[in-house]
PDB file of C-alpha atoms in Angstrom:
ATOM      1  CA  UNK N   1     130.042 238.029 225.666  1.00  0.00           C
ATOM      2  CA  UNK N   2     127.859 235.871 223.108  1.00  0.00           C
ATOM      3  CA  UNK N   3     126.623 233.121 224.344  1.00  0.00           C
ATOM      4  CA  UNK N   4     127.428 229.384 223.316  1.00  0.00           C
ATOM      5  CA  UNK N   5     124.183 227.732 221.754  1.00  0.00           C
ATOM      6  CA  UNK N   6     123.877 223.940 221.050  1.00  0.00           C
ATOM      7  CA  UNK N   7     121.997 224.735 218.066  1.00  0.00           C
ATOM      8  CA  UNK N   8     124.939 226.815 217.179  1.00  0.00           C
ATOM      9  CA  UNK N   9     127.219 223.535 217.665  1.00  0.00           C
ATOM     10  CA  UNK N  10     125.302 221.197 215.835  1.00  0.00           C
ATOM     11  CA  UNK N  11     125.326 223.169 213.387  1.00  0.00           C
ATOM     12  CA  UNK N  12     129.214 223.547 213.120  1.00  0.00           C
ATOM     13  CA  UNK N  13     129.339 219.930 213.861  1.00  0.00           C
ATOM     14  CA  UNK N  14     127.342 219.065 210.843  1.00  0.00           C
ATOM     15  CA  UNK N  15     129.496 221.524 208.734  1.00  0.00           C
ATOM     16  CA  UNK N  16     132.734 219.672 209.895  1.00  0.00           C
ATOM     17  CA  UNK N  17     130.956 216.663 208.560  1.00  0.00           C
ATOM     18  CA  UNK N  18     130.052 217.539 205.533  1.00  0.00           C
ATOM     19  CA  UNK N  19     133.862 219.314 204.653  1.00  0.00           C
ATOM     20  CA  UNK N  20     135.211 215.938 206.226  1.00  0.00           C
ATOM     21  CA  UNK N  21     133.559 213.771 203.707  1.00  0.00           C
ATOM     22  CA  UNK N  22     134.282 216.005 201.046  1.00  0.00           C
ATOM     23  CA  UNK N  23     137.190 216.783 201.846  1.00  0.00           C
ATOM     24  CA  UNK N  24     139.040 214.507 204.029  1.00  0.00           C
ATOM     25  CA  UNK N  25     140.171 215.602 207.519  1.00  0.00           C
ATOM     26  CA  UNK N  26     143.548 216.255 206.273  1.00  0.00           C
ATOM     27  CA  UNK N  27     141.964 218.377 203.911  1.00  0.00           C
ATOM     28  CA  UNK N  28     139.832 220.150 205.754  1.00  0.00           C
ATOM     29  CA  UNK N  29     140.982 223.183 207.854  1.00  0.00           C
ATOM     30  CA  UNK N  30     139.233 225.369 210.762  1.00  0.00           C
ATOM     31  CA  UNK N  31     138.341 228.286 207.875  1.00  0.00           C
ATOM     32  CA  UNK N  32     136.777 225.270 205.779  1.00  0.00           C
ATOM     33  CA  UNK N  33     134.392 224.500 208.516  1.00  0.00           C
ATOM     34  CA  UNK N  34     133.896 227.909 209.857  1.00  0.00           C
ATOM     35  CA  UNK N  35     132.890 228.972 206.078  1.00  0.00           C
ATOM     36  CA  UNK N  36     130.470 226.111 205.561  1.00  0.00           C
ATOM     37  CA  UNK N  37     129.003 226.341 209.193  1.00  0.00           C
ATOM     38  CA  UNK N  38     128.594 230.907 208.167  1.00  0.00           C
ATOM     39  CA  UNK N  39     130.253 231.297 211.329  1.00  0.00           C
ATOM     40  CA  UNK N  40     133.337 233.239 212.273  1.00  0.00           C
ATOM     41  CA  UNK N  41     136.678 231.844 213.051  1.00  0.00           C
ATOM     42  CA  UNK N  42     136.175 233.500 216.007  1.00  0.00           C
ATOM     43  CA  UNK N  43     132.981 232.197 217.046  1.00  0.00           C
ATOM     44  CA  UNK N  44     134.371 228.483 215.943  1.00  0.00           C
ATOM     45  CA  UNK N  45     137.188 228.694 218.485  1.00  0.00           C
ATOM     46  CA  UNK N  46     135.084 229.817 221.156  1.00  0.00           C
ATOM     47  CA  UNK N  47     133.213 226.010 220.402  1.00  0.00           C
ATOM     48  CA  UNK N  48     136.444 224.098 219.795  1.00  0.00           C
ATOM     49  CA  UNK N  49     140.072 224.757 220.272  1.00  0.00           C
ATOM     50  CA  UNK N  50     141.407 222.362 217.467  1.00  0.00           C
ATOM     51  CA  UNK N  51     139.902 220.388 214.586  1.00  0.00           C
ATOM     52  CA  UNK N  52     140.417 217.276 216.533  1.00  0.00           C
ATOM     53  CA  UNK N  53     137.816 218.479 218.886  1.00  0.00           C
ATOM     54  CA  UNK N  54     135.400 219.268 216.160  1.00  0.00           C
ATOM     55  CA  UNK N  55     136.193 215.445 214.312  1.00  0.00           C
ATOM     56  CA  UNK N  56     135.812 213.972 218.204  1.00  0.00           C
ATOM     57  CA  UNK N  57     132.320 215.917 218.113  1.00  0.00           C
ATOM     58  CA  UNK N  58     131.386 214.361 215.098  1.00  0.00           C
ATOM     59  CA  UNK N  59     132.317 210.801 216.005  1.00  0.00           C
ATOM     60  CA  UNK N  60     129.632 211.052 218.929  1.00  0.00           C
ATOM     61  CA  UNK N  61     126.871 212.912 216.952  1.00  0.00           C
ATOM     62  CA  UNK N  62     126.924 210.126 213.902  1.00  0.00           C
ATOM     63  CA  UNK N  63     126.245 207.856 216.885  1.00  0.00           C
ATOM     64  CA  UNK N  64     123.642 210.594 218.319  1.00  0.00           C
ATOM     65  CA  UNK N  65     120.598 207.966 217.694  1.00  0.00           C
ATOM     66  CA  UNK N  66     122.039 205.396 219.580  1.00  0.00           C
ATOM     67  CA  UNK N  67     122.982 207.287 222.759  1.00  0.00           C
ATOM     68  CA  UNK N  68     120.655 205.932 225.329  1.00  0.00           C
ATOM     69  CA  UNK N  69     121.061 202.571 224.260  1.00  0.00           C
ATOM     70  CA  UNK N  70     124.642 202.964 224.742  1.00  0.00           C
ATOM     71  CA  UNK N  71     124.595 204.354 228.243  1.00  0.00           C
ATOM     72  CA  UNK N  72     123.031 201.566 229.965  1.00  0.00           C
ATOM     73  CA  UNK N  73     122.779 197.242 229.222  1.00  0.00           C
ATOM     74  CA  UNK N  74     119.985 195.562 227.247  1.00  0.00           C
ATOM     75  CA  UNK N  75     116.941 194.398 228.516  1.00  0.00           C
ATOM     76  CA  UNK N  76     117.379 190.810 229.172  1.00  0.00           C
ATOM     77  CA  UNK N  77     115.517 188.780 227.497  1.00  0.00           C
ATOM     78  CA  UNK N  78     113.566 184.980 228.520  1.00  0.00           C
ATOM     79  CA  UNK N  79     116.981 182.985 228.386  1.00  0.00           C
ATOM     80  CA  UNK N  80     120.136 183.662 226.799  1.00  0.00           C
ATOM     81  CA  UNK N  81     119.616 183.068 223.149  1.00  0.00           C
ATOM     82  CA  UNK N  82     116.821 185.571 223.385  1.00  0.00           C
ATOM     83  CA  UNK N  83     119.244 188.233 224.910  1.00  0.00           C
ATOM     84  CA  UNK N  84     122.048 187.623 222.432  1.00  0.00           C
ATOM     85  CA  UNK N  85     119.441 187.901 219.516  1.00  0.00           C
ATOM     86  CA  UNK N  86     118.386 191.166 220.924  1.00  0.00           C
ATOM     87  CA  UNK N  87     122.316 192.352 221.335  1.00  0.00           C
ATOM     88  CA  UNK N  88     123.526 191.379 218.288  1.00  0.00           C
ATOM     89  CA  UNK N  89     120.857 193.171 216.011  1.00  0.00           C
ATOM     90  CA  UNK N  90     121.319 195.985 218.248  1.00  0.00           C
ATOM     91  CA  UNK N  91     124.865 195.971 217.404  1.00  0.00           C
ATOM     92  CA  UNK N  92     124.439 195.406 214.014  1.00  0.00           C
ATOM     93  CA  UNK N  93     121.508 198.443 213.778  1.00  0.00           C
ATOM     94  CA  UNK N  94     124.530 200.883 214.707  1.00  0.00           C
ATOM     95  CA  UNK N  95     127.515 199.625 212.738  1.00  0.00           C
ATOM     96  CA  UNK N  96     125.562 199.050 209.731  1.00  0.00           C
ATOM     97  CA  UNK N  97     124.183 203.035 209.969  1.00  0.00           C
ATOM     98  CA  UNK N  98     124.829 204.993 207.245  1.00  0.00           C
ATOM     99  CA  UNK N  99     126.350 207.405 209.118  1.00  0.00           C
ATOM    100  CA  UNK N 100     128.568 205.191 211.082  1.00  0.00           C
ATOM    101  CA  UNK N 101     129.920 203.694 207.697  1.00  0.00           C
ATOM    102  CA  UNK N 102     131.034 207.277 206.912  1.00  0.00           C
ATOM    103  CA  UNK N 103     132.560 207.745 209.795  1.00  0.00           C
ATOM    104  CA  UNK N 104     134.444 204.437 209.767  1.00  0.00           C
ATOM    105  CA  UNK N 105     135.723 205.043 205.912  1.00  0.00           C
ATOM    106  CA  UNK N 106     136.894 208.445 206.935  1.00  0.00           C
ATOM    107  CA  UNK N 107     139.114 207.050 209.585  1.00  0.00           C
ATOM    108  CA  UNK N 108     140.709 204.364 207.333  1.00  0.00           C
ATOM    109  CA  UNK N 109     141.559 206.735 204.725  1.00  0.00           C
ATOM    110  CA  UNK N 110     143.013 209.080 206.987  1.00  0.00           C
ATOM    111  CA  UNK N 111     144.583 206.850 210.032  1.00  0.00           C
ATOM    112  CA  UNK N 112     148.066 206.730 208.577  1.00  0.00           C
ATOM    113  CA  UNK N 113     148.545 210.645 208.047  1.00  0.00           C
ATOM    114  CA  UNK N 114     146.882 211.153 211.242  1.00  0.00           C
ATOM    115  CA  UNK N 115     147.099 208.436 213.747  1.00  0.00           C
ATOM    116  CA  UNK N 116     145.424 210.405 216.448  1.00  0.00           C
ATOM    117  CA  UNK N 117     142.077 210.207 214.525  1.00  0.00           C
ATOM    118  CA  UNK N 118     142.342 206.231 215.371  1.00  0.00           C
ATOM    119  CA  UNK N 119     142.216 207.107 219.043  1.00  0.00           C
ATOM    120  CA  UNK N 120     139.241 209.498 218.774  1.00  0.00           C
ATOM    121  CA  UNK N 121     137.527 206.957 217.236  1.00  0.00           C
ATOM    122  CA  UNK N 122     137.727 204.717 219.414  1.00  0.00           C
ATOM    123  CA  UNK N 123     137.164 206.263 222.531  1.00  0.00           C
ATOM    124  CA  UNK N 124     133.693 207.891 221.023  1.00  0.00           C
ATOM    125  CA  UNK N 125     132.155 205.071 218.921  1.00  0.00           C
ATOM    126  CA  UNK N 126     133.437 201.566 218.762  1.00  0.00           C
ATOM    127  CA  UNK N 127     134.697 202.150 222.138  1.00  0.00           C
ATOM    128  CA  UNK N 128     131.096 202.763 223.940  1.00  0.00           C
ATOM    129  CA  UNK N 129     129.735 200.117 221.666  1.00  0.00           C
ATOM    130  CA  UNK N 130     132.161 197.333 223.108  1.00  0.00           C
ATOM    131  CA  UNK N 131     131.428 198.797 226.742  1.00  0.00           C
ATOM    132  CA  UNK N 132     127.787 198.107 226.151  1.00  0.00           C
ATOM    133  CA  UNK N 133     128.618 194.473 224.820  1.00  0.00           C
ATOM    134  CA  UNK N 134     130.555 194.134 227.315  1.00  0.00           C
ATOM    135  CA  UNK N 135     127.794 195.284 230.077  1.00  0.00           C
ATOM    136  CA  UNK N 136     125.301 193.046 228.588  1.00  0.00           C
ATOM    137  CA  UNK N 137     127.228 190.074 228.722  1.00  0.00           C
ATOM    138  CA  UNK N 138     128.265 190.644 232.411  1.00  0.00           C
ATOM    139  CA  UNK N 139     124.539 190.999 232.828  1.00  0.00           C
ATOM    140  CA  UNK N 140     124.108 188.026 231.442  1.00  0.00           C
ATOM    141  CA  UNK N 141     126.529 186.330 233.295  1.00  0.00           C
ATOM    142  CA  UNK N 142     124.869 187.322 236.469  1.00  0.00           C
ATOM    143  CA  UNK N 143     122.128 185.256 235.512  1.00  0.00           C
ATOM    144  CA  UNK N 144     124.245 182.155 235.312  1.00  0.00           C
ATOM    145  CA  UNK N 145     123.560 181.855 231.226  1.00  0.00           C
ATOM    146  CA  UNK N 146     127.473 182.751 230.658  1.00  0.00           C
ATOM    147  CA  UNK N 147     130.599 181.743 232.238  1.00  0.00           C
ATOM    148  CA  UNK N 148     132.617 184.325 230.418  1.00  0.00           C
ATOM    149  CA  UNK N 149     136.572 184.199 231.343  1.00  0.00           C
ATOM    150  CA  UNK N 150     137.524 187.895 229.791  1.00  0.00           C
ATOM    151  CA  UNK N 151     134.039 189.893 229.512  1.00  0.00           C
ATOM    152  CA  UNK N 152     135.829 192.591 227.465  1.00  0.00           C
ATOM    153  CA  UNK N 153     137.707 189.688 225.135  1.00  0.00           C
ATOM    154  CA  UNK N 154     134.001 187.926 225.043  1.00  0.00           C
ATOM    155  CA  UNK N 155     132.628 190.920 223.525  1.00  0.00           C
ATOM    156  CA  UNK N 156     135.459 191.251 221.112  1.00  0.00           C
ATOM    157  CA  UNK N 157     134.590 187.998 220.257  1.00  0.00           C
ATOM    158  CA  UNK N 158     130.741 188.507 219.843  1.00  0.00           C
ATOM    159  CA  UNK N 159     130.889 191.511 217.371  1.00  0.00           C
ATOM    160  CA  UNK N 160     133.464 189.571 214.990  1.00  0.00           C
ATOM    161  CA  UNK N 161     130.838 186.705 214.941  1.00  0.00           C
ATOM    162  CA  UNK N 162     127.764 189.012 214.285  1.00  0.00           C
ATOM    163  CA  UNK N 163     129.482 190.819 212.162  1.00  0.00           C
ATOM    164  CA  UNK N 164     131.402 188.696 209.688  1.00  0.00           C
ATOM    165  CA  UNK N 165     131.662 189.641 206.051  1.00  0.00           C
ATOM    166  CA  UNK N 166     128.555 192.159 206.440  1.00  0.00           C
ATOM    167  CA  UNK N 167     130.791 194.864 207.730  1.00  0.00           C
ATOM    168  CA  UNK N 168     133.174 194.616 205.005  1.00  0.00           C
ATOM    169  CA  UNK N 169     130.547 194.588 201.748  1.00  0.00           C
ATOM    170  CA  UNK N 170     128.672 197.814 203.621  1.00  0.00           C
ATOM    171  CA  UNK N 171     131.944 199.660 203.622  1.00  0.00           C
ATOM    172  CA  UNK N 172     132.960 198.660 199.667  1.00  0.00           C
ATOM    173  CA  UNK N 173     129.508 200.546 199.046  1.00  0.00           C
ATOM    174  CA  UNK N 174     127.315 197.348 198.789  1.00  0.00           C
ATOM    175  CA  UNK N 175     123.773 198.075 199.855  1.00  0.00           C
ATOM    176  CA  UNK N 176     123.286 196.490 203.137  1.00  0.00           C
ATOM    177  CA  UNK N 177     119.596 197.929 204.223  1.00  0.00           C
ATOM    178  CA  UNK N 178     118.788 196.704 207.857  1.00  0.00           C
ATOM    179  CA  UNK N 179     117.098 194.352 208.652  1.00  0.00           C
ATOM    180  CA  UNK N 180     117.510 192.025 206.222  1.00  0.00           C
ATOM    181  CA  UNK N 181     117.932 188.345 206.434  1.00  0.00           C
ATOM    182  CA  UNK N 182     121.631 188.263 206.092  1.00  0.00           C
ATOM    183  CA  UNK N 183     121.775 190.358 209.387  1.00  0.00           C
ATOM    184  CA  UNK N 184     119.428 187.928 210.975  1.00  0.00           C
ATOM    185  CA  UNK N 185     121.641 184.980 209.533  1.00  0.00           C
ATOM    186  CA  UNK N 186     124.860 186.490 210.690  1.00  0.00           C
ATOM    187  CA  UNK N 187     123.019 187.214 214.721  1.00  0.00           C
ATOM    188  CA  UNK N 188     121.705 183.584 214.411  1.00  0.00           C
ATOM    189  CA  UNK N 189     125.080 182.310 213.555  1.00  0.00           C
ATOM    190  CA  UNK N 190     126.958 184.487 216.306  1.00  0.00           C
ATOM    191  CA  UNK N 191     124.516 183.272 219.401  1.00  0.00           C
ATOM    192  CA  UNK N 192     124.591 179.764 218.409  1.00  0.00           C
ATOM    193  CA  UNK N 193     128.876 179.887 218.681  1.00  0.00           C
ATOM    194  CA  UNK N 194     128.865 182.222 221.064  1.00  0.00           C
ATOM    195  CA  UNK N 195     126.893 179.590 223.224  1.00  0.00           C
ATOM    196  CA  UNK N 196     128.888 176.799 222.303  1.00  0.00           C
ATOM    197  CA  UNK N 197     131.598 178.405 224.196  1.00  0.00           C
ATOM    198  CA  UNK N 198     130.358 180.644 226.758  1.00  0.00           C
ATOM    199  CA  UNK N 199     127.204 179.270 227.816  1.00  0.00           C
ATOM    200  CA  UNK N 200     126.437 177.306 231.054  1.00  0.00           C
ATOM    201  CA  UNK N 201     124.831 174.559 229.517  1.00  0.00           C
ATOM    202  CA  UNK N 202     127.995 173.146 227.879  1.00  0.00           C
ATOM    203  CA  UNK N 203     129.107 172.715 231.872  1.00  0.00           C
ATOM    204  CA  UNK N 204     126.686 170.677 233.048  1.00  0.00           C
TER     205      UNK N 204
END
């Protein structure tokens, strides 16, 4: 019996990639990916069962820089403004990625013929980023900076307001290199409102 490699699977990974963006994942079938990858059917299936499994595979490794800082909340900073700075440009760091742009273009063009690739999406990208919003606020919380009512709903709220029409231009192809001062505008922006409504201080 060969043995399963992950060199072997990145590299199949990165083939599915490739035939997905050239291709479409409607368009692309096991054989596609198999060809590009100069593996065997055979030794494809014995990685993944279905092409959803491949696409779920390729969700997580566009977001393969930004693993550890996903697992675990962001280093508070001196007071709450400093923390929110330091989340939002995180957050805007991954979304803004090339590779997550892809990813996110693919999804929309293919959502309607394939509503399951939605789901995948969500449960291996946007979904992890939320839960680390959502961490991070909590964390924040604990320090008394936040009186947050929903923390999932608050960090809804949070990535709308750092993101605002900066999301949209990257994905209609407008260069959006990061950092750049619209990024910092847009976190400034988003921690000031976000404050006006969540933070302690408004209590007292």
């Amino acid at each position: 019996m060969r043995v399963l490699t992950e060199k072997k699977r990145a590299a199949i990974v990165a083939a599915a990639g490739r035939m997905f963006a050239q291709h479409g994942y409607g368009g692309t079938t096991m054989t596609h990916i198999a060809s590009e990858a100069g593996a065997s059917k055979a030794t494809l299936y014995r990685y993944f069962n279905e092409k959803s499994e491949v696409f779920a595979a390729y969700v997580v490794a566009q977001g393969e820089g930004h693993r550890d800082l996903l697992d675990q909340p962001i280093a508070l900073g001196e007071d709450c403004a400093e923390t929110l700075m330091r989340l939002g440009r995180l957050y805007m760091s991954i979304v803004l990625s090339p590779r997550v742009i892809e990813v996110n273009r693919l999804v929309i063009a293919e959502a309607e013929r394939f509503p399951e690739l939605s789901e995948i999406y969500v449960s291996n990208g946007p979904g992890r980023v939320i839960a680390l919003l959502e961490r991070s606020l909590l964390a924040a919380e604990a320090r008394g900076w936040l009186a947050l009512e929903d923390a999932a709903d608050a960090a809804w709220i949070f990535k709308a307001l750092c993101e605002r029409s900066l999301l949209e231009r990257a994905m209609w192809g407008f260069p959006m290199p990061f950092p750049n001062p619209a990024v910092e505008r847009n976190v400034q922006i988003a921690t000031d409102c976000f404050l006006a409504r969540f933070g302690t201080h408004r209590l007292r």
